[in-house]
Coordinates of C-alpha atoms in Angstrom, one line a residue:
X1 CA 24.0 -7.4 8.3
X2 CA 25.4 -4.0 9.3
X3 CA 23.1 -1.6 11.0
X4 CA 23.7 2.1 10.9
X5 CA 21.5 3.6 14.0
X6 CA 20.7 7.4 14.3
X7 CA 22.7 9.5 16.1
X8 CA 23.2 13.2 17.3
X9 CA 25.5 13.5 14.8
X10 CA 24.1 14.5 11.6
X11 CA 24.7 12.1 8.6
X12 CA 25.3 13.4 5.3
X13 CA 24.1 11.2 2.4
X14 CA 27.6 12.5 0.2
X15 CA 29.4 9.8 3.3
X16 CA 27.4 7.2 2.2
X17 CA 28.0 4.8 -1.0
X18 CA 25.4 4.7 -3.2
X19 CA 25.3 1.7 -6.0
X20 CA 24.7 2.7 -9.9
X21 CA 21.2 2.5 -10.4
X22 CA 20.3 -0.9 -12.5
X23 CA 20.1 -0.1 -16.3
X24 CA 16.4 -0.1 -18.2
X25 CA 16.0 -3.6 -18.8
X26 CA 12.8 -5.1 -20.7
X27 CA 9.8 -6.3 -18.3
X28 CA 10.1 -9.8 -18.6
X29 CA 11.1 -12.7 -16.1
X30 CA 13.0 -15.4 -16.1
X31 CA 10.2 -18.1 -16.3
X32 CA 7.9 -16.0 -18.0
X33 CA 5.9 -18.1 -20.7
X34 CA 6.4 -16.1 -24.5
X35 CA 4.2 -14.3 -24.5
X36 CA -5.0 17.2 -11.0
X37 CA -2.5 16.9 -8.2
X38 CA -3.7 17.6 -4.9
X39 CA -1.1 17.6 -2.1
X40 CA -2.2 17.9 2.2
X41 CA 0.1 16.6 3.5
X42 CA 6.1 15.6 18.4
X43 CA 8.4 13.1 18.9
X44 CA 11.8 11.7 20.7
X45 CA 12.5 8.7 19.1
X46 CA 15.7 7.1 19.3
X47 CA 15.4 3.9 18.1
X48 CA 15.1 4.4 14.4
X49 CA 17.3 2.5 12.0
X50 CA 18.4 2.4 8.7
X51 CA 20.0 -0.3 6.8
X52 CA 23.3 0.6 4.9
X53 CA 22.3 -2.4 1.7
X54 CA 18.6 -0.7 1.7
X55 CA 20.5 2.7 0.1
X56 CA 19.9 2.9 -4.1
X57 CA 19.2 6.7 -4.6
X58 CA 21.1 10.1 -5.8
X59 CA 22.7 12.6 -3.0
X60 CA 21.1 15.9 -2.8
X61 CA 20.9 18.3 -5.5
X62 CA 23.0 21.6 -5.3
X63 CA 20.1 23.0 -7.1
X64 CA 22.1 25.1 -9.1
X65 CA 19.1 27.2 -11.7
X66 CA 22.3 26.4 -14.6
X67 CA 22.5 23.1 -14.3
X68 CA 20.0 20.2 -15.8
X69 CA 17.9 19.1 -12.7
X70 CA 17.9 15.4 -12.4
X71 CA 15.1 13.2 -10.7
X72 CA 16.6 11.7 -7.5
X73 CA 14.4 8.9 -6.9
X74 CA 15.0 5.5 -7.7
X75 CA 14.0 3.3 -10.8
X76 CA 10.7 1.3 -10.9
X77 CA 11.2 -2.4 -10.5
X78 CA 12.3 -3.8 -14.0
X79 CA 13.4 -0.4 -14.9
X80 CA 10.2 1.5 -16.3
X81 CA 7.2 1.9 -14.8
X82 CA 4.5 -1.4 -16.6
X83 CA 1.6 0.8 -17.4
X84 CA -0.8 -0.8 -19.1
X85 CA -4.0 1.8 -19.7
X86 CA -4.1 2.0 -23.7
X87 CA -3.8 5.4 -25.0
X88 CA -6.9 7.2 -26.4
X89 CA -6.2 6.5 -30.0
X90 CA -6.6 2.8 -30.0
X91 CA -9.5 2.5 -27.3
X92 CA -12.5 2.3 -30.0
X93 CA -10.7 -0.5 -31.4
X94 CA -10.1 -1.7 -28.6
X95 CA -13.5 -1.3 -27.5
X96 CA -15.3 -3.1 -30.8
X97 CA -12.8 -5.7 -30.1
X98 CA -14.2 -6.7 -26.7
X99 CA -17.5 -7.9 -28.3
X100 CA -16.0 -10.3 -30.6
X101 CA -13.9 -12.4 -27.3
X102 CA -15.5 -14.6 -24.6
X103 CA -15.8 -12.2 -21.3
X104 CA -14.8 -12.7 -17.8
X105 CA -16.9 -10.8 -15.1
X106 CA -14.8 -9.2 -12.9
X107 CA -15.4 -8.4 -8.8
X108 CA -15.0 -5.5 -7.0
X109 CA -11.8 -6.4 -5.6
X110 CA -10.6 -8.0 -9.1
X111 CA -11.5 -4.4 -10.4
X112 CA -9.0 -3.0 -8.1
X113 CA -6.6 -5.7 -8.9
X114 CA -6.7 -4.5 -12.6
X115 CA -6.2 -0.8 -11.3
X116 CA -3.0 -1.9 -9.4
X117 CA -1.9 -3.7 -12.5
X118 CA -3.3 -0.7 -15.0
X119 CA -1.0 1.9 -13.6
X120 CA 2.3 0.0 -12.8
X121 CA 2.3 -0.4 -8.7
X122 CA 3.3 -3.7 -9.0
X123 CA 6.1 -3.3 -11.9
X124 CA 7.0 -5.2 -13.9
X125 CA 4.5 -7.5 -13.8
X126 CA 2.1 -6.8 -17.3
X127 CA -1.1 -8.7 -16.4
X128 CA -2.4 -11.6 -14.1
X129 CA 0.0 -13.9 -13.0
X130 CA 0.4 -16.9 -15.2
X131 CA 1.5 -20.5 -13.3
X132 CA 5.0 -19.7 -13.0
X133 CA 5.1 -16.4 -12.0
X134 CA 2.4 -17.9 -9.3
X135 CA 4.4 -20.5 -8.2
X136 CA 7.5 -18.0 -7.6
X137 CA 5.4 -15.2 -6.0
X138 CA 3.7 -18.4 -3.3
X139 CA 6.6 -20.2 -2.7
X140 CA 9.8 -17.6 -3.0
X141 CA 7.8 -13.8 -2.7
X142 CA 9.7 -12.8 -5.6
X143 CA 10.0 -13.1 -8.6
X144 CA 13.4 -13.6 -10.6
X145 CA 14.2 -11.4 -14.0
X146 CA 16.1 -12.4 -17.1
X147 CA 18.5 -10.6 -16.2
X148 CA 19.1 -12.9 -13.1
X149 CA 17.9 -9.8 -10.6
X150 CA 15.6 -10.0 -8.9
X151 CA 12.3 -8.4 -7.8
X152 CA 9.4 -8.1 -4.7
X153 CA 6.4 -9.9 -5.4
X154 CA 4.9 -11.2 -2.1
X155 CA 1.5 -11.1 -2.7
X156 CA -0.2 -13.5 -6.0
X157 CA -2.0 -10.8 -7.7
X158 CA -4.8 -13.4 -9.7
X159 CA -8.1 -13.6 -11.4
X160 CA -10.1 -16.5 -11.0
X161 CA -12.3 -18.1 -12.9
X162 CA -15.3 -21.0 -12.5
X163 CA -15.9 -23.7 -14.6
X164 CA -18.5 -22.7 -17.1
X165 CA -16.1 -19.6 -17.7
X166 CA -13.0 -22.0 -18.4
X167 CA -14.9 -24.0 -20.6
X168 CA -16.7 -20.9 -22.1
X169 CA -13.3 -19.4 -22.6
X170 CA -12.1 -22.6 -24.7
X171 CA -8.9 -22.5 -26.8
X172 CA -9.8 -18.6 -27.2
X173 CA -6.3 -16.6 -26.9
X174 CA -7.9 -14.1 -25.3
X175 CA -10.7 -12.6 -23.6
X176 CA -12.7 -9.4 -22.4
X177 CA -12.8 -8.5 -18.9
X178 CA -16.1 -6.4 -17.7
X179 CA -16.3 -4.3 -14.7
X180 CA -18.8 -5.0 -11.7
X181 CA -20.9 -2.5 -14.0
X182 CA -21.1 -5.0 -16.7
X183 CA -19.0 -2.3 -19.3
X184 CA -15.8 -3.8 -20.9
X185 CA -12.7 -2.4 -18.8
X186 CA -10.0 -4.3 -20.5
X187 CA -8.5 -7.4 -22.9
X188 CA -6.5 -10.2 -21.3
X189 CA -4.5 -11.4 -24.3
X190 CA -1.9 -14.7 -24.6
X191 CA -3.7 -16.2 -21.6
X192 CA -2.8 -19.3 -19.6
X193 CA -5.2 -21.2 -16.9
X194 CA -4.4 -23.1 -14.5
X195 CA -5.6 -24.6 -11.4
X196 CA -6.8 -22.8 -8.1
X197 CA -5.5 -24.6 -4.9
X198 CA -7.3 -22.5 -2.3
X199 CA -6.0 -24.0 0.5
X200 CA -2.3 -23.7 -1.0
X201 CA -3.0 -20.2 -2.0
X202 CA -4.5 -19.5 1.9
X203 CA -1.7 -21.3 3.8
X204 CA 1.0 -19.8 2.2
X205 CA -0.3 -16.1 1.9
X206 CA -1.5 -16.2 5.6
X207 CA 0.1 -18.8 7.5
X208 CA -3.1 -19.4 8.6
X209 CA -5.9 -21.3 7.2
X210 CA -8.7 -20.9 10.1
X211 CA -12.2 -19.5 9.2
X212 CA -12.6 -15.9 9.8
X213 CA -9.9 -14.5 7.6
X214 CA -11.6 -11.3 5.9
X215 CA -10.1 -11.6 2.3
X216 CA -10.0 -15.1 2.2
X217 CA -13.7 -14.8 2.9
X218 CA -14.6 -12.2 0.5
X219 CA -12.4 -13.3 -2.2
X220 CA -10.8 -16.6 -2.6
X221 CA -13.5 -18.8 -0.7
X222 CA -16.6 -18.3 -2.8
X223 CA -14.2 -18.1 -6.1
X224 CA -13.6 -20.5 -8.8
X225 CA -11.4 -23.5 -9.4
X226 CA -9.2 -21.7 -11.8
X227 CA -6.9 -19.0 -12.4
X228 CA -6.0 -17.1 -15.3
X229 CA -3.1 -15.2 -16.5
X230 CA -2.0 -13.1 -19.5
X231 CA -1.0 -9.6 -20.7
X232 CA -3.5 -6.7 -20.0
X233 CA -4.6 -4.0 -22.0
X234 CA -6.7 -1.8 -19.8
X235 CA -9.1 -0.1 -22.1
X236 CA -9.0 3.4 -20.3
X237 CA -7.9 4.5 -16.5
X238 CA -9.8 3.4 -13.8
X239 CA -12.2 5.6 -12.0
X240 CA -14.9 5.1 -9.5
X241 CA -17.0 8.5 -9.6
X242 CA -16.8 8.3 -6.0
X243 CA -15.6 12.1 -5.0
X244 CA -11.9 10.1 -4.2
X245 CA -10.8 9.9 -8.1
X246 CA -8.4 13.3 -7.4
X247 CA -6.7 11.2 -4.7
X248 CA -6.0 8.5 -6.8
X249 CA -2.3 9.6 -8.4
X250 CA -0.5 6.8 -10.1
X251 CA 2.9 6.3 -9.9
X252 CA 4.1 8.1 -12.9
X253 CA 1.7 11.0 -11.5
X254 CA 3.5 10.7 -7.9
X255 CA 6.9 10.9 -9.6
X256 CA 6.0 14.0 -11.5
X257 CA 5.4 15.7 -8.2
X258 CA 7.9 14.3 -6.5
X259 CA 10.0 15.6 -8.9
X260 CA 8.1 19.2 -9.3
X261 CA 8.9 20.0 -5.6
X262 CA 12.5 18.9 -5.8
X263 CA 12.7 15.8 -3.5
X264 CA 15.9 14.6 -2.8
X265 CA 14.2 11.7 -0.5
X266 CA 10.6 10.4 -0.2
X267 CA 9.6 8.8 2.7
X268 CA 6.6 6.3 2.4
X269 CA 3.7 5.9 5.5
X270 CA 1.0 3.6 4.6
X271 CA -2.5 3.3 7.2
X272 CA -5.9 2.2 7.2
X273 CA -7.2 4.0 9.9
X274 CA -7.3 7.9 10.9
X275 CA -4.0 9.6 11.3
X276 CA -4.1 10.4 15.2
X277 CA -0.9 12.2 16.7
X278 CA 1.2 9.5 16.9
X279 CA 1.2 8.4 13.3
X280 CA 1.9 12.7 13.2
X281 CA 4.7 12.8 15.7
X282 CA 6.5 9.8 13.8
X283 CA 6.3 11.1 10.2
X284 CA 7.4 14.5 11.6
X285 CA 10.8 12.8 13.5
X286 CA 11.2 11.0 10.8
X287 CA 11.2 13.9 8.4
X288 CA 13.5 15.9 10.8
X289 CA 15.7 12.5 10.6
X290 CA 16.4 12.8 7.3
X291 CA 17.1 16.7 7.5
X292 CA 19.8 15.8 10.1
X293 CA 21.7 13.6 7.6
X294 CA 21.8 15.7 4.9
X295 CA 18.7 15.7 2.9
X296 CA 16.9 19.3 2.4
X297 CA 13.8 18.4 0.9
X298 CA 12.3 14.9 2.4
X299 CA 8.5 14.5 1.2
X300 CA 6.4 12.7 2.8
X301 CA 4.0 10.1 0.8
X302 CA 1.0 9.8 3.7
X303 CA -0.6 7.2 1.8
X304 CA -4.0 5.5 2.8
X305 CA -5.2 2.1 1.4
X306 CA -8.4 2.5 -0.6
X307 CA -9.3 -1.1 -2.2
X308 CA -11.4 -3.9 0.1
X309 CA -11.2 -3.2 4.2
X310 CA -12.5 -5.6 6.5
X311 CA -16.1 -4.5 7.4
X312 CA -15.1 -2.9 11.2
X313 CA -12.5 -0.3 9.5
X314 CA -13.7 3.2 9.4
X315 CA -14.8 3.4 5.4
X316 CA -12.6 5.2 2.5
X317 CA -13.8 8.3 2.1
X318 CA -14.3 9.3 6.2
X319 CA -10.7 8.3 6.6
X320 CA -10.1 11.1 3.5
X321 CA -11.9 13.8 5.1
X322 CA -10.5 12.8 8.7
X323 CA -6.6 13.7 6.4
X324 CA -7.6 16.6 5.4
X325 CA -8.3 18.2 9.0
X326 CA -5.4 17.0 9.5
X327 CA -3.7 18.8 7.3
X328 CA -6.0 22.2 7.8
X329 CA -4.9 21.9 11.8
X330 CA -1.8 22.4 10.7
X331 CA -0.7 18.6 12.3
X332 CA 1.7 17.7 9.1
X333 CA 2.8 20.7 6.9
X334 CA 0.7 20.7 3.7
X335 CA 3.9 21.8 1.9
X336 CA 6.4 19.2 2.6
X337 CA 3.0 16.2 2.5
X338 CA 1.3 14.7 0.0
X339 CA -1.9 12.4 0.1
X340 CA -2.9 10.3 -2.2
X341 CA -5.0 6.8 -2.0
X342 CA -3.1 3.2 -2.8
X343 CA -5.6 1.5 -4.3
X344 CA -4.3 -1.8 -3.5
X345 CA -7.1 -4.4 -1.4
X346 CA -6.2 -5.5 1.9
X347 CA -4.9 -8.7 2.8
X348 CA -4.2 -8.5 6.8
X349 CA -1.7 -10.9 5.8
X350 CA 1.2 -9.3 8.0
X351 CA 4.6 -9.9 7.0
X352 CA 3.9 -11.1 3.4
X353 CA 1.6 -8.1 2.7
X354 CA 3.7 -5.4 3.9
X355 CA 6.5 -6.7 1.6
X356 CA 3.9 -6.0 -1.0
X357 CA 3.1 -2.3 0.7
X358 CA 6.9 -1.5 0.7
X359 CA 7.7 -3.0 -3.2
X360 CA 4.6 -1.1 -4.6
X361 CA 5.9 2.4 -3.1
X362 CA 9.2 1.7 -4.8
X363 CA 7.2 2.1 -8.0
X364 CA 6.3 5.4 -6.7
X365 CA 9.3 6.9 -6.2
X366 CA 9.4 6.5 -2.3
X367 CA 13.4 5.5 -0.7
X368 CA 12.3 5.2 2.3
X369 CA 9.4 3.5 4.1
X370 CA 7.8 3.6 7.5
X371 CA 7.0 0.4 9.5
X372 CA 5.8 0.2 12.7
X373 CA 4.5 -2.7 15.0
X374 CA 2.0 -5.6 13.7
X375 CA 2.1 -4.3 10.1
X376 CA -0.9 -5.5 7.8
X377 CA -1.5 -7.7 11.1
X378 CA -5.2 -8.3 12.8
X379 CA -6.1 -10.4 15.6
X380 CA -6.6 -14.3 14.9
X381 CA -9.9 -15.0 13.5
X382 CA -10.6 -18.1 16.4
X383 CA -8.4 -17.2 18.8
X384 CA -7.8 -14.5 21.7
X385 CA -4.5 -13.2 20.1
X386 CA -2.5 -11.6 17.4
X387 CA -1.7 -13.2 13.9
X388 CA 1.5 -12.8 13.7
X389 CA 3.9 -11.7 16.0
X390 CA 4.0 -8.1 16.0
X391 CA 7.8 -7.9 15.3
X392 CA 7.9 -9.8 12.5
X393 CA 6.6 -7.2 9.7
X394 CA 10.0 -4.9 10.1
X395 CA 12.5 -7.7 10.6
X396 CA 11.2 -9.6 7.7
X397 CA 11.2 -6.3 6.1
X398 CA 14.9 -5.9 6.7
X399 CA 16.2 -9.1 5.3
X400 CA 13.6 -9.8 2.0
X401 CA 15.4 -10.1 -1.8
X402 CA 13.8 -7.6 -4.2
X403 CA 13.8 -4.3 -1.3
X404 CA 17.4 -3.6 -1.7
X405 CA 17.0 -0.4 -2.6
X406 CA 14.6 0.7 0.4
X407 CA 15.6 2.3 3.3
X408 CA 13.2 0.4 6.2
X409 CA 12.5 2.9 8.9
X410 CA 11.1 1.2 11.8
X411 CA 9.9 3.0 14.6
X412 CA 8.9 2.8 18.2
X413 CA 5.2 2.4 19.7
X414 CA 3.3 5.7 20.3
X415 CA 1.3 6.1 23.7
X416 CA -0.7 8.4 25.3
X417 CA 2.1 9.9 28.0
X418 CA -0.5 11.0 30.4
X419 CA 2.3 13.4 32.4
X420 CA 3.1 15.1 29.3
X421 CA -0.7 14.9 28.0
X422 CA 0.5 13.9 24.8
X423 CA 1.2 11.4 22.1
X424 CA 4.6 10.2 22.3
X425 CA 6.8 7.3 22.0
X426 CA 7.0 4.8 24.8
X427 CA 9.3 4.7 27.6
X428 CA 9.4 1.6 29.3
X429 CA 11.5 2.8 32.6
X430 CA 8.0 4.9 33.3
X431 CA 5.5 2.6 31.6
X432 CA 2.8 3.7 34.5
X433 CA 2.6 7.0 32.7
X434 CA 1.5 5.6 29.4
X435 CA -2.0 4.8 27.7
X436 CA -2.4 2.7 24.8
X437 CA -5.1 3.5 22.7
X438 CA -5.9 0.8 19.8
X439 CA -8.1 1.3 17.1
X440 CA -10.7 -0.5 18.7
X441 CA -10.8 1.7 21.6
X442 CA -10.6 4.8 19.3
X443 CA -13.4 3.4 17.5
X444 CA -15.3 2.6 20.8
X445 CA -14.8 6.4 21.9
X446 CA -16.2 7.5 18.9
X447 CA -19.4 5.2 19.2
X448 CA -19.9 6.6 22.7
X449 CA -19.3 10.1 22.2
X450 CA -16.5 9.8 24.8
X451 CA -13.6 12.2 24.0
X452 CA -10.2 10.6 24.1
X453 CA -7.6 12.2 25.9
X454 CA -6.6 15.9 24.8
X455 CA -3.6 15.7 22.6
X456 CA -4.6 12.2 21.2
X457 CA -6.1 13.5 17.8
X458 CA -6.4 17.2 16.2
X459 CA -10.2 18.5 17.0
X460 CA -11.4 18.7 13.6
X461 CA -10.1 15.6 12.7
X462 CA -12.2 13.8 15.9
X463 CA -15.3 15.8 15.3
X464 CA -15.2 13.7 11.1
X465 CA -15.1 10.2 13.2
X466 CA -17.8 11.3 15.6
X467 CA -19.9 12.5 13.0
X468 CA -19.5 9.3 11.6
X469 CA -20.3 7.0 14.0
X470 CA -23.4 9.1 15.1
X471 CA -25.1 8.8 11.5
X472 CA -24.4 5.3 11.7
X473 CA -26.2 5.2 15.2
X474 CA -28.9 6.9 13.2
X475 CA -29.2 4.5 10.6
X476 CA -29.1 2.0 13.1
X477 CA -32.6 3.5 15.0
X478 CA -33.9 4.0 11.9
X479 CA -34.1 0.6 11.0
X480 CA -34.9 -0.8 14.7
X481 CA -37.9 1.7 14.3
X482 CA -39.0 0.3 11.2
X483 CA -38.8 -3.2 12.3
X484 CA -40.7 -2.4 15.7
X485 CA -43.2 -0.7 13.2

């Protein structure tokens, strides 16, 4: 594989060949059974690179006001965005309907499953996976069209089922799915089940099959012996009534602005922690980057994952607020940014999830996406160590079938340079100068009160994680007080 690094000499996009974009095709694969916007949005890297077969978008507009604007970000997987949210119309029918059918009841994280589904993230798949699509997704982490292309799918994106449900469900061709609220949220129809292998389904998703692993734990172990597939009809969009909802932009709803502001390239960042200045310096560089070669309006997509977390990270809707300061200090320019939640649950399955982070963005419009070190990566549940080897995530990245048509951006590690008393990226002839500061010891500062280094995080967006912490510590007197009572 060719690599084309960055250079001092500026790269225009007209130099490069770009492939016709895939026709529409019809949603279906291979061995596929019949069946309000709100927008937020310093660095000397020189090891960023970009892989010439990654490259599937349109050059930059001349933005001529006479001539019929174009979108110039690439197709969804399959062709069209799979969104599968019923219009209002048929939703009382829909709604009647539900009573008639056996009924499934569905998790949290199952709920969020059916809100990736619902709006298309993981195009083109139309529902659950049934066996074969399974099979393909565990065994190949993609999944191949009738068209003989083929597509991402790293992660099995499944419902399971116990036994009294199976045999509840009986020769029924389809069946109601109610939220964790116990209302109707969707219809399964032309479903298939099959069996659950957990340890099949663990090995080969993780690598891994030791106790500890936080999905595994939440989600698969306590689960039932079956899985079951089928088309869904979602009976209206997802929301939560959590404050968050305005965050959560679909992919069709990212395009449109994407397309509003007149990107000519939209580069992905996914986290699950706060944005601290090294994420900052990065996304800016990266922006500048793309200016360099040609681009003149790169958007950045800073997009934070909102399904399950492990029970450590700092919770949804503190890492929201700890964004927005960074936006109102002015860190990332709220004109060229946009933040918006990926609703997607959380794996820390490492180089199989973040080929699931990277395929999803495609649906969104994004051409190019960020990785950095350890991606979707956590420390062995048993053992003193990482995962996976830290590496791994962008060089897997690189080379997977189905991410043609992404530009992988990988990126040095950010440090604390304690000469220049600020984030930057890491120079191993003067390693003595640098300070690494992990999440756990950002955390730990927080807990304390102890102030990380100046120039580690914008003020206001420091003071959000203190605050946090110290109402935890609260809670936590609270209820000593009450048990010493």
């Amino acid at each position: 594989m060719a690599i084309l690094s960055f250079n001092p000499t500026p790269l225009s996009p007209s130099s490069l060949s770009f492939p016709t974009k895939h026709p529409q095709r019809a949603p279906h694969f291979a061995f596929f059974p019949s069946a309000p916007t709100p927008s937020f949005a310093h660095t000397s890297p020189s090891s960023l690179s970009l892989f010439p077969k990654r490259i599937m978008h349109n050059s930059p507009s001349s933005r001529d006001p006479h001539v019929t604007r174009t979108s110039a970000l690439i197709d969804p997987d399959g062709g069209a965005l799979a969104e599968l949210v019923s219009p209002p119309s048929e939703r009382d029918a829909l709604r009647q309907e539900t009573s008639t059918l056996p009924s499934i009841s569905l998790k949290q994280i199952d709920l969020e499953w059916v809100h990736v589904l619902s709006e298309g993230w993981a195009s083109p798949l139309r529902g659950f996976m049934r066996e074969n699509e399974y099979l393909q997704c565990l065994h190949f982490n993609c999944l191949k069209m009738e068209d003989g292309s083929v597509v991402n799918m790293s992660l099995p994106i499944v419902l399971a089922i116990t036994d009294r449900e199976k045999e509840a469900i009986g020769a029924k061709e389809s069946v109601t799915l109610l939220g964790p609220s116990g209302s109707a949220v969707a219809i399964l129809r032309r479903i298939e089940i099959y069996p659950h292998n957990k340890e099949e389904r663990i090995a080969r998703t993780w690598g891994c099959t030791a106790p500890g692993l936080p999905y595994v734990e939440e989600a698969i172990t306590p689960a039932g012996n079956w899985l079951i597939g089928g088309d869904l009809q979602v009976i209206e969009p997802i929301k939560y009534n959590d404050g968050l909802d305005h965050y959560r932009l679909s992919p069709h709803q990212l395009r449109d602005e994407f397309d509003k502001r007149e990107a000519d390239a939209v580069f992905a960042f996914q986290l699950r922690n706060p944005v601290h200045n090294g994420h900052a310096l990065l996304m800016n560089d990266t922006r500048r980057r793309l200016l360099e070669m040609g681009y003149k309006n790169p958007i950045l997509l800073l997009h934070p994952l909102g399904g399950f977390v492990k029970a450590d990270d700092v919770p949804l809707d503190v890492r929201m607020e700890q964004h927005k300061k960074v936006l109102e200090d002015g860190v990332l320019d709220p004109e060229t940014t946009i933040v918006a939640i990926f609703p997607s649950p959380m794996h820390y399955a490492g180089p199989t999830e973040v080929q699931w982070h990277a395929k999803a963005r495609i649906n969104a419009g994004a051409n190019f996406y960020i990785v950095g070190r350890d991606p979707a990566g956590m420390g062995h549940p048993t053992e003193k160590r990482d995962l996976y080897n830290p590496d791994h995530g962008k060089k897997v990245l690189s080379m997977a079938p189905g991410l043609e048509k992404l530009n992988i951006l990988p990126f040095k590690v950010a440090a604390y340079d304690q000469v220049a008393k600020k984030m930057a990226f890491f120079e191993p002839s003067r390693s003595q100068d640098f300070l690494f500061i992990s999440g756990t010891k950002m955390r730990n500062f927080a807990k304390s009160g102890e102030n990380p280094p100046d120039g580690f995080m914008c003020p206001g967006g420091w003071k959000v994680l203190v605050d946090y912490y110290n109402s935890l510590q609260s809670e936590e007197n609270v209820v000593k007080a009450t048990v010493g009572a």
